[in-house]
CSV table of C-alpha atoms and ligand atoms in Angstrom, one decimal:
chain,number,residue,atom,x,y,z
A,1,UNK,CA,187.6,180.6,171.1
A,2,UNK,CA,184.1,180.0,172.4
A,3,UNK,CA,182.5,176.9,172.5
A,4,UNK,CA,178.9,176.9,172.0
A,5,UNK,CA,176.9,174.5,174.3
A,6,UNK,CA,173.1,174.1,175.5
A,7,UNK,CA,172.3,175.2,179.1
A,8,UNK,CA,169.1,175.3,181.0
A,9,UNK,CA,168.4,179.5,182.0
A,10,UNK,CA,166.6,180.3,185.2
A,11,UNK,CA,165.6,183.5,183.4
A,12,UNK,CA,163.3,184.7,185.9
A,13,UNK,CA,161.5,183.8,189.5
A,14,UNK,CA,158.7,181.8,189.1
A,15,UNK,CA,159.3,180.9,185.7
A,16,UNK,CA,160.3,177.4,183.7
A,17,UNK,CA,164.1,177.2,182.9
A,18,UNK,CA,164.4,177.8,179.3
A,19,UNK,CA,167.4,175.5,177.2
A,20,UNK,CA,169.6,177.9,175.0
A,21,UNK,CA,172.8,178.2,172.8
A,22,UNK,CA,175.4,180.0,175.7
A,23,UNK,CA,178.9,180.1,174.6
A,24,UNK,CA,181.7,179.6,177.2
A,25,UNK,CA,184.9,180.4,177.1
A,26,UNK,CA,188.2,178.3,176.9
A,27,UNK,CA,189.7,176.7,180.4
A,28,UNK,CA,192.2,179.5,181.6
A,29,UNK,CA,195.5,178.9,184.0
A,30,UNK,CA,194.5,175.9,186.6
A,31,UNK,CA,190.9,175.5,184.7
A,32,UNK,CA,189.7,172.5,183.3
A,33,UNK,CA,186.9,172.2,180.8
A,34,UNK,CA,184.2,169.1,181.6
A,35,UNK,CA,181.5,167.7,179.2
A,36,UNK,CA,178.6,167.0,181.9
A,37,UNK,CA,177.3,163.7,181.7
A,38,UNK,CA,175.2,164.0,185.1
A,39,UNK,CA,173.8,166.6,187.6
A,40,UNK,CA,171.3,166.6,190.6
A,41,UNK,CA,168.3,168.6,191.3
A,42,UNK,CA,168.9,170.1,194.6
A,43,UNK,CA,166.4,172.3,196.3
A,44,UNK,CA,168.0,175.1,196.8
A,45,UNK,CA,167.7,175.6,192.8
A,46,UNK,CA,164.4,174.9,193.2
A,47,UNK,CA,164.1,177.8,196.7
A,48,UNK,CA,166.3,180.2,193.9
A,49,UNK,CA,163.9,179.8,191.0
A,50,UNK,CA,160.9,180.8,193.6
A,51,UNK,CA,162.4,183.8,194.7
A,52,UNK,CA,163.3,182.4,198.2
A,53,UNK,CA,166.8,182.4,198.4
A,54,UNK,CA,168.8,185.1,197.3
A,55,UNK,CA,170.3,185.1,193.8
A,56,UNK,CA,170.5,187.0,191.2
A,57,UNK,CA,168.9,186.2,187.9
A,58,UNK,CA,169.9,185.8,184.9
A,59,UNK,CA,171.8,182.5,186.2
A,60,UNK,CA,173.0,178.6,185.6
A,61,UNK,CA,172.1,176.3,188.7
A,62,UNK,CA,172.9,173.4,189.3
A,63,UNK,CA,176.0,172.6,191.8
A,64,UNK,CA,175.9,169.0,192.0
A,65,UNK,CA,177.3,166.8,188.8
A,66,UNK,CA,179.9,164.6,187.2
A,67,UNK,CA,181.5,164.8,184.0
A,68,UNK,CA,184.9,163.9,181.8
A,69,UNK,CA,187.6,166.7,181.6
A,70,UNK,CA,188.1,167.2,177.9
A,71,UNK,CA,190.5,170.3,177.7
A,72,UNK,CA,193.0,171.8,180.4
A,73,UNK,CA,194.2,175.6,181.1
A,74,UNK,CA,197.8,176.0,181.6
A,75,UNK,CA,199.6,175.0,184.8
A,76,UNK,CA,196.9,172.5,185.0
A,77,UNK,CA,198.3,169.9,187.5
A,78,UNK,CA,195.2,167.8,189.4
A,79,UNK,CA,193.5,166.4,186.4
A,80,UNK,CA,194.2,165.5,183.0
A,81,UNK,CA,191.9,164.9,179.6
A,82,UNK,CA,189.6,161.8,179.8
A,83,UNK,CA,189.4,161.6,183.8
A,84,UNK,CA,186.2,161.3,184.9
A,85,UNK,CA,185.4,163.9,188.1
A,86,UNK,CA,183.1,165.1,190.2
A,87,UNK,CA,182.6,168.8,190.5
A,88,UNK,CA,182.4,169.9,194.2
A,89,UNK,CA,180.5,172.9,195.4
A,90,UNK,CA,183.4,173.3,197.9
A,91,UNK,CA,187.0,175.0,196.7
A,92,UNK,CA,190.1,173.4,198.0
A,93,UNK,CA,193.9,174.4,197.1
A,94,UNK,CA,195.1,172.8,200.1
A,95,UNK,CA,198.0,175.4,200.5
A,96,UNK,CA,196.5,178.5,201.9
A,97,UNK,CA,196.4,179.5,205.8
A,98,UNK,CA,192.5,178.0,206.1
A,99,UNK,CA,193.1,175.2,203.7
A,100,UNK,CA,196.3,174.4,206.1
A,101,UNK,CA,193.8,175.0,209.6
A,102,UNK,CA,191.4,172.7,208.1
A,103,UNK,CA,189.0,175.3,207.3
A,104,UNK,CA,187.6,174.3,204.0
A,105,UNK,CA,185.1,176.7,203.8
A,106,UNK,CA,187.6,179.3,204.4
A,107,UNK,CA,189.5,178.5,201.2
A,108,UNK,CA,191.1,181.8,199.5
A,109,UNK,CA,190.1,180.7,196.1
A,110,UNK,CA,186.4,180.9,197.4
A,111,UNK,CA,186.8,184.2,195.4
A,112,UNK,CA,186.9,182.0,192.1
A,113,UNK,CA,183.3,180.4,192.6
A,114,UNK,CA,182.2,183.8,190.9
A,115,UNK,CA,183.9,183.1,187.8
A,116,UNK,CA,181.7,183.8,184.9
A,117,UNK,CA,182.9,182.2,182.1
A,118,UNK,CA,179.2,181.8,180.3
A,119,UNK,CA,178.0,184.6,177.9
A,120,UNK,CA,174.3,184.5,176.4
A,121,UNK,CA,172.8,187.0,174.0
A,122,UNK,CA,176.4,189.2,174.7
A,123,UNK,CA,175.8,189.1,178.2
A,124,UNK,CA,178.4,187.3,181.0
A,125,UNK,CA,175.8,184.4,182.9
A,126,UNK,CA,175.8,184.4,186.5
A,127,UNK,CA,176.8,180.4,187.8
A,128,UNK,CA,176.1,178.6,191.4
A,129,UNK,CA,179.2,177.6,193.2
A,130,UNK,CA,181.1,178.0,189.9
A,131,UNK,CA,179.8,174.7,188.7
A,132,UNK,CA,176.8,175.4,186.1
A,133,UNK,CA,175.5,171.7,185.9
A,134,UNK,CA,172.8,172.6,184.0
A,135,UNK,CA,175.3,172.9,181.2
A,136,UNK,CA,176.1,170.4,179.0
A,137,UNK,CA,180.1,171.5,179.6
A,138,UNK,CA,181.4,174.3,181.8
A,139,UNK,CA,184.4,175.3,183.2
A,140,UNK,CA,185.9,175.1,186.4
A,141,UNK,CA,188.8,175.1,188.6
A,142,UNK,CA,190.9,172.2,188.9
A,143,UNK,CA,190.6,172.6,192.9
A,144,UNK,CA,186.9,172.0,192.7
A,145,UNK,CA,186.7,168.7,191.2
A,146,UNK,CA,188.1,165.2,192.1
A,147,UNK,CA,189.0,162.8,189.7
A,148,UNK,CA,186.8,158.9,190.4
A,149,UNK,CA,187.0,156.1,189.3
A,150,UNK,CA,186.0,155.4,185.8
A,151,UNK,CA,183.5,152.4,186.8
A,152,UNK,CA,181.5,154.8,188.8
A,153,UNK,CA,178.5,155.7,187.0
A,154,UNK,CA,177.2,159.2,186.6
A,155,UNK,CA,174.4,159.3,187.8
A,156,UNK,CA,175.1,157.9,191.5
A,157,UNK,CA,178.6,160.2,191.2
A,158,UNK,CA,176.6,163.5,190.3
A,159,UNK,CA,174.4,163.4,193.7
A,160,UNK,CA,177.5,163.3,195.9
A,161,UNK,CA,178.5,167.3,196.4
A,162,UNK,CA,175.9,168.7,197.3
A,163,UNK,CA,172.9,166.1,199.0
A,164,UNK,CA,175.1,163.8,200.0
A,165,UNK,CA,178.0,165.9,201.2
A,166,UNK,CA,175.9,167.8,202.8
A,167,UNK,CA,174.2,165.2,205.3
A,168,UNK,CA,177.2,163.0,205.5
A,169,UNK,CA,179.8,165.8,205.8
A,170,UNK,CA,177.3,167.3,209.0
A,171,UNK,CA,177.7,163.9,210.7
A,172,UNK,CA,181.2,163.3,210.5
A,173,UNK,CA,183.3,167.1,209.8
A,174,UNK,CA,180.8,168.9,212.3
A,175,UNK,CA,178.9,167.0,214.3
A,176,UNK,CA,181.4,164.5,214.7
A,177,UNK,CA,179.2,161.6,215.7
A,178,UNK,CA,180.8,158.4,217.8
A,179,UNK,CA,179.9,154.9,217.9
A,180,UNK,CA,177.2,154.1,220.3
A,181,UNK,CA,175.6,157.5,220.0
A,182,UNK,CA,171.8,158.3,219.8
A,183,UNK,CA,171.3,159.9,216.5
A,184,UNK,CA,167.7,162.2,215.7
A,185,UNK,CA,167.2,163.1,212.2
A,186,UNK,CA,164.3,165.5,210.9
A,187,UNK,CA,163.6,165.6,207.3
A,188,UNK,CA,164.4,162.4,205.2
A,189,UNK,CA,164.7,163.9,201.9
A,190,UNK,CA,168.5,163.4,200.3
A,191,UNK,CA,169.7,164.9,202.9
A,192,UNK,CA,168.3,163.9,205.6
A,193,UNK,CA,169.0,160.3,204.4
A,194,UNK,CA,172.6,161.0,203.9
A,195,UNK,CA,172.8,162.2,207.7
A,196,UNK,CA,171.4,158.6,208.6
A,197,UNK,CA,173.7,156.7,206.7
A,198,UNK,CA,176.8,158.6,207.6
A,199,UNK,CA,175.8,158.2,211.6
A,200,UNK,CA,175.2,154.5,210.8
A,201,UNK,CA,178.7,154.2,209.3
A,202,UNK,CA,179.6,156.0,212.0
A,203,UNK,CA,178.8,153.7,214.3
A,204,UNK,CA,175.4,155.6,216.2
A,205,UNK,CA,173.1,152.7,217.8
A,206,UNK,CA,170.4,154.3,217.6
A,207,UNK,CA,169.3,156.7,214.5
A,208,UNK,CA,165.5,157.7,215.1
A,209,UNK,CA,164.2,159.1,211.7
A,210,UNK,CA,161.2,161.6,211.6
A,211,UNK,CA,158.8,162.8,209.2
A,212,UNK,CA,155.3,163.0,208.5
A,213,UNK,CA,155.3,161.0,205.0
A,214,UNK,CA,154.5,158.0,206.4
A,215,UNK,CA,156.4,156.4,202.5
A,216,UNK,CA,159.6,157.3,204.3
A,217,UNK,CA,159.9,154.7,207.0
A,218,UNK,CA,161.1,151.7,204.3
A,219,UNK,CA,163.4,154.2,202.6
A,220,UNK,CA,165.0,155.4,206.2
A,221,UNK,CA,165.0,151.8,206.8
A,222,UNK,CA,167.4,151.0,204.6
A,223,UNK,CA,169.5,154.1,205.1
A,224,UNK,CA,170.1,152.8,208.6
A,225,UNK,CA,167.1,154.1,210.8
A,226,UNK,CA,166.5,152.2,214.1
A,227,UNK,CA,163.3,153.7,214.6
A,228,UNK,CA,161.1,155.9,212.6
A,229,UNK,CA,158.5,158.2,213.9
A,230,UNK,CA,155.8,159.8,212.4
A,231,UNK,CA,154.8,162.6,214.9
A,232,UNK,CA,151.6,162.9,213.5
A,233,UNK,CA,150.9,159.5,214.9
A,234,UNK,CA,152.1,160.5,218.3
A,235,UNK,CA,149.3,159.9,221.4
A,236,UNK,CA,152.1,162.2,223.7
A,237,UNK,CA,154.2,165.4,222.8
A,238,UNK,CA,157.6,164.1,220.6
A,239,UNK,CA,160.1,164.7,223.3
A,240,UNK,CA,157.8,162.9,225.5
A,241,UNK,CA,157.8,159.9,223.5
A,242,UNK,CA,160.8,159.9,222.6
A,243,UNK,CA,162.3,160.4,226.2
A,244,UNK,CA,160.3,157.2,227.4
A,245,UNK,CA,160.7,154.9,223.9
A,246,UNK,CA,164.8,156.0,224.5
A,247,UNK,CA,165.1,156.2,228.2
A,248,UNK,CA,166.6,159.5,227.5
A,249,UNK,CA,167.4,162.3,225.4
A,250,UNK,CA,169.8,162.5,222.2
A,251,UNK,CA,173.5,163.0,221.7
A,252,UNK,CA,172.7,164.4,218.6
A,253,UNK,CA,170.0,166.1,216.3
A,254,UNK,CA,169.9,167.3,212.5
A,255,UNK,CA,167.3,169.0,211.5
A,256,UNK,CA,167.2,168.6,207.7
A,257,UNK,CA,164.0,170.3,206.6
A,258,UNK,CA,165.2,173.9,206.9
A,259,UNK,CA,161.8,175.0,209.4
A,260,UNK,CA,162.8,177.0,212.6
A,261,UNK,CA,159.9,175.5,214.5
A,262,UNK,CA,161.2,171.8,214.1
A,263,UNK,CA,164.8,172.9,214.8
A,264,UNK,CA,163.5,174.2,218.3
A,265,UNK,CA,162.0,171.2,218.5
A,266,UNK,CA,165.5,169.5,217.9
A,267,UNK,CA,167.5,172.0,219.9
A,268,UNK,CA,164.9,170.8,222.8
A,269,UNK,CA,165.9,166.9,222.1
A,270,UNK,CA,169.8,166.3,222.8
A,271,UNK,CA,171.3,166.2,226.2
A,272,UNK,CA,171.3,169.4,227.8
A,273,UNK,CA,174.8,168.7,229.1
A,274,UNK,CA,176.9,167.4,225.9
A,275,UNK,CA,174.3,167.3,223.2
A,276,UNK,CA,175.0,168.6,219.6
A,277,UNK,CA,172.3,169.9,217.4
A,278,UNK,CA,173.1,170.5,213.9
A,279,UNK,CA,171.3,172.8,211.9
A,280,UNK,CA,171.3,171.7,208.3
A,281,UNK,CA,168.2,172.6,206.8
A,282,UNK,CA,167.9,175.9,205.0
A,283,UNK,CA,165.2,178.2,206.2
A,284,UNK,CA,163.5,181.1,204.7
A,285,UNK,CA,166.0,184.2,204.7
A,286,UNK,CA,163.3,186.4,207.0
A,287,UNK,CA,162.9,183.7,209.7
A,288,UNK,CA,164.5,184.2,213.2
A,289,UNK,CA,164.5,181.4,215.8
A,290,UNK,CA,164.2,181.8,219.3
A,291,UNK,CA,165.4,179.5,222.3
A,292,UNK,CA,164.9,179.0,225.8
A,293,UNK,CA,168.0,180.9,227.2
A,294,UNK,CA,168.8,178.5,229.4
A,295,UNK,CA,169.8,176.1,226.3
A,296,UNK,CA,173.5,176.8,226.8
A,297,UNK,CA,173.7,177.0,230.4
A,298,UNK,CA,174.9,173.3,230.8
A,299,UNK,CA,176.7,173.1,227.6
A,300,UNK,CA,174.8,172.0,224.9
A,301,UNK,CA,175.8,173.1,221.3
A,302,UNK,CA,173.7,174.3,218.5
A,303,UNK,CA,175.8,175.1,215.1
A,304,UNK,CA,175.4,175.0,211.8
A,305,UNK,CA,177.2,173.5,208.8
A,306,UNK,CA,178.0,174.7,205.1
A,307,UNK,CA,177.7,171.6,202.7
A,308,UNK,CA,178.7,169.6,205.5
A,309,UNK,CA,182.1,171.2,205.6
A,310,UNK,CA,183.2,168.8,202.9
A,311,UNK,CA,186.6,168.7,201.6
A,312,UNK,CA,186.9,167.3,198.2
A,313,UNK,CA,190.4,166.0,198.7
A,314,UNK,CA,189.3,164.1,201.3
A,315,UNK,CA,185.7,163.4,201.9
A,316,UNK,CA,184.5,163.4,198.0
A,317,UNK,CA,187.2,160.1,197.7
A,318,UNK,CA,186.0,158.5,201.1
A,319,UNK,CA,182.0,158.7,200.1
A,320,UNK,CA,183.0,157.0,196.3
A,321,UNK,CA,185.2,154.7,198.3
A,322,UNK,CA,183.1,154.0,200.7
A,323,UNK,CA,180.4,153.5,197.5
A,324,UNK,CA,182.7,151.1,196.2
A,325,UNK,CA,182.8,148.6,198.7
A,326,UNK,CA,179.1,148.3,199.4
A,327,UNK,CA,179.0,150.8,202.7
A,328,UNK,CA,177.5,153.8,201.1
A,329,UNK,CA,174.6,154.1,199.1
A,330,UNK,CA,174.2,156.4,196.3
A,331,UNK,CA,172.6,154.5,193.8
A,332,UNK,CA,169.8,154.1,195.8
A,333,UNK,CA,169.3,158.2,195.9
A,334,UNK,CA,168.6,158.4,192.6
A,335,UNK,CA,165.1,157.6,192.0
A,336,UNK,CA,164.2,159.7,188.3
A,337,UNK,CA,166.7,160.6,185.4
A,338,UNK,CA,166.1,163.0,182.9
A,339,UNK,CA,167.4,165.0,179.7
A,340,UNK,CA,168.5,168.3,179.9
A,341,UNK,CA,165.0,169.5,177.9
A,342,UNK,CA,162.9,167.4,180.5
A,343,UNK,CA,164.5,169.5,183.2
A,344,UNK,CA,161.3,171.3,184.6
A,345,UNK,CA,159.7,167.8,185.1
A,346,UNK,CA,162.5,166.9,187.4
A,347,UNK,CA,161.7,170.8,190.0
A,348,UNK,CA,158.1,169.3,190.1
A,349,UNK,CA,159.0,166.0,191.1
A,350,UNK,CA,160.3,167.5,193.8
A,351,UNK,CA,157.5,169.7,194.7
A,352,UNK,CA,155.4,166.8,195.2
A,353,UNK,CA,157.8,165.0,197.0
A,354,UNK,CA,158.0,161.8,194.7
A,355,UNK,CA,161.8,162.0,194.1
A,356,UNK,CA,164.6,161.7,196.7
A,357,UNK,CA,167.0,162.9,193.8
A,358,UNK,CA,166.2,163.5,190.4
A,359,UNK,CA,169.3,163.7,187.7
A,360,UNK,CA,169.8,165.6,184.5
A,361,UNK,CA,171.3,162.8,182.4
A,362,UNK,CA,173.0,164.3,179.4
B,1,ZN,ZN1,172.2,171.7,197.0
B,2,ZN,ZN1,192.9,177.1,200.1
């Protein structure tokens, strides 16, 4: 049996989502259904919806939300009816070769995130991740979500897989920052501000935060920025100023805006010999970026990360823990909540930059 619910359709590029009747089938073995009470507005649903990262439409975005499990498939063994969960963009079974290595990415029920349980007007409805937030239920595999604490609100619960995971999961899966460390952060969206707040809880002495919105200083400010630069501001070249205001160059740098120029820029900023340079930001698919050769010659690293290699066994239950005794903020992230029917608002809030994260609240 079908259940009918309301989901917001990226129908075409370009276009508004359009909220319509989609029927979605019942949980099958080790699926769960969930009644969404909360997603996030990430942008790469606003990057699909503008034809700039590849996916096929037809779909239903959204891959960051919370909900309450309400029905489980058979064999059903994580979660039960009436836990509250967050559903993770990452798969985890925990039993397979790359689940044993530690390679969550690697996971051989990645296969699963293609699921289509979602039919509209006959047809099977493409998903993102396998999540479908911008549903008011979907379902999902019990390896992809983690049960919370029912005292966590929605809202703040909903922003954790992908903007937060992301930032905080590049800091302490990839990067692997140490106390005492000299943190550079481009970008303070979500999650560039994530990435501060994980090196601060991380111990990093020194977290320089840049962007040219001058409004983000107080915000990165209270993420855990040391020092916040504006380059635009700058008399001298960045790595200049930053060299002298320092007396040095970074152990690490994240560039979080996704724009090749800035993350040769932040390639150029850590320590030639040991410095790590994260690439989080997700740039246009036809860019290329080109480096000095003699980058690696002394040992630096530049890599990359996939939603901050985040294990939702382990790191989804140390970010809410971590919420829960007053070291992490998520609260603060959210800045606009919405309904479901509002949901267009929430992609032009962050066009103009006025949201850190907008939420669907259903
Ligand atoms: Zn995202
Ligand atoms: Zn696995």
């Amino acid at each position: 049996m079908s259940l009918i619910t309301k989901a917001a359709i990226a129908r075409d590029h370009n276009a508004p989502l359009i909220i319509e009747d989609v029927a979605l089938r019942a949980p099958g073995r080790r699926e769960v259904l969930v009644e969404m009470k909360a997603s996030g507005l990430c942008h790469t649903d606003l990057s699909i919806v503008q034809g700039n990262f590849p996916f096929p439409l037809p779909a239903i975005l959204g891959h960051e939300g919370a909900g309450i499990v309400r029905a489980c498939g058979p064999d059903v063994t994580r979660v039960k009816e009436g836990d509250h969960v967050i559903l993770n963009n990452l798969i985890h079974c925990g039993e397979c070769e790359p689940c044993r290595k530690g390679k969550v990415t690697g996971c051989v029920l990645r296969s699963e995130l293609d699921a289509m349980p979602f039919h509209w007007n006959g047809e099977p409805l493409r998903t993102l991740s396998g999540i479908a937030s911008f549903a008011r239920h979907t379902v999902i595999r019990q390896e992809q979500v983690t049960v919370i604490p029912q005292s966590i609100p929605f809202a703040s619960a909903a922003v954790v897989p992908c903007g937060v995971m992301t930032g905080a999961g590049a800091v302490w899966n990839d990067a692997k920052v140490e106390p005492g460390s000299t943190v550079v952060v481009f970008g303070l969206g979500s999650i560039g501000l994530n990435v501060v707040q994980a090196a601060a809880i991380s111990g990093a002495s020194r977290i320089v935060a840049i962007d040219i919105n001058p409004g983000k200083e107080q915000v990165a400010r209270l993420f855990g920025a040391t020092h916040f630069v504006n380059p635009r501001d700058l008399a001298l070249p960045l790595k200049e100023h930053l060299t002298a205001s320092l007396g040095g160059l970074a152990d690490y740098a994240f560039e979080c805006v996704g724009n090749v120029d800035l993350l040769a820029q932040a390639v150029d900023l850590v320590d030639p010999f040991s410095g790590v340079c994260l690439a989080v930001g997700v740039p246009p698919q036809n860019q290329s970026i080109t480096l000095p050769a003699s980058t690696f010659y002394l040992g630096r690293t530049v890599r990359g990360t996939h939603i901050g290699d985040g294990n939702p066994l382990e790191d989804t239950p140390r970010i809410v823990s971590d919420y829960q005794n007053g070291a992490f903020k998520l609260n603060e992230l959210v800045t606009h909540t919405l309904p479901l029917d509002r949901i267009n608002e929430g992609f032009d809030l962050m066009k103009t930059g006025q949201s850190i994260r907008a939420v669907i609240l259903y």
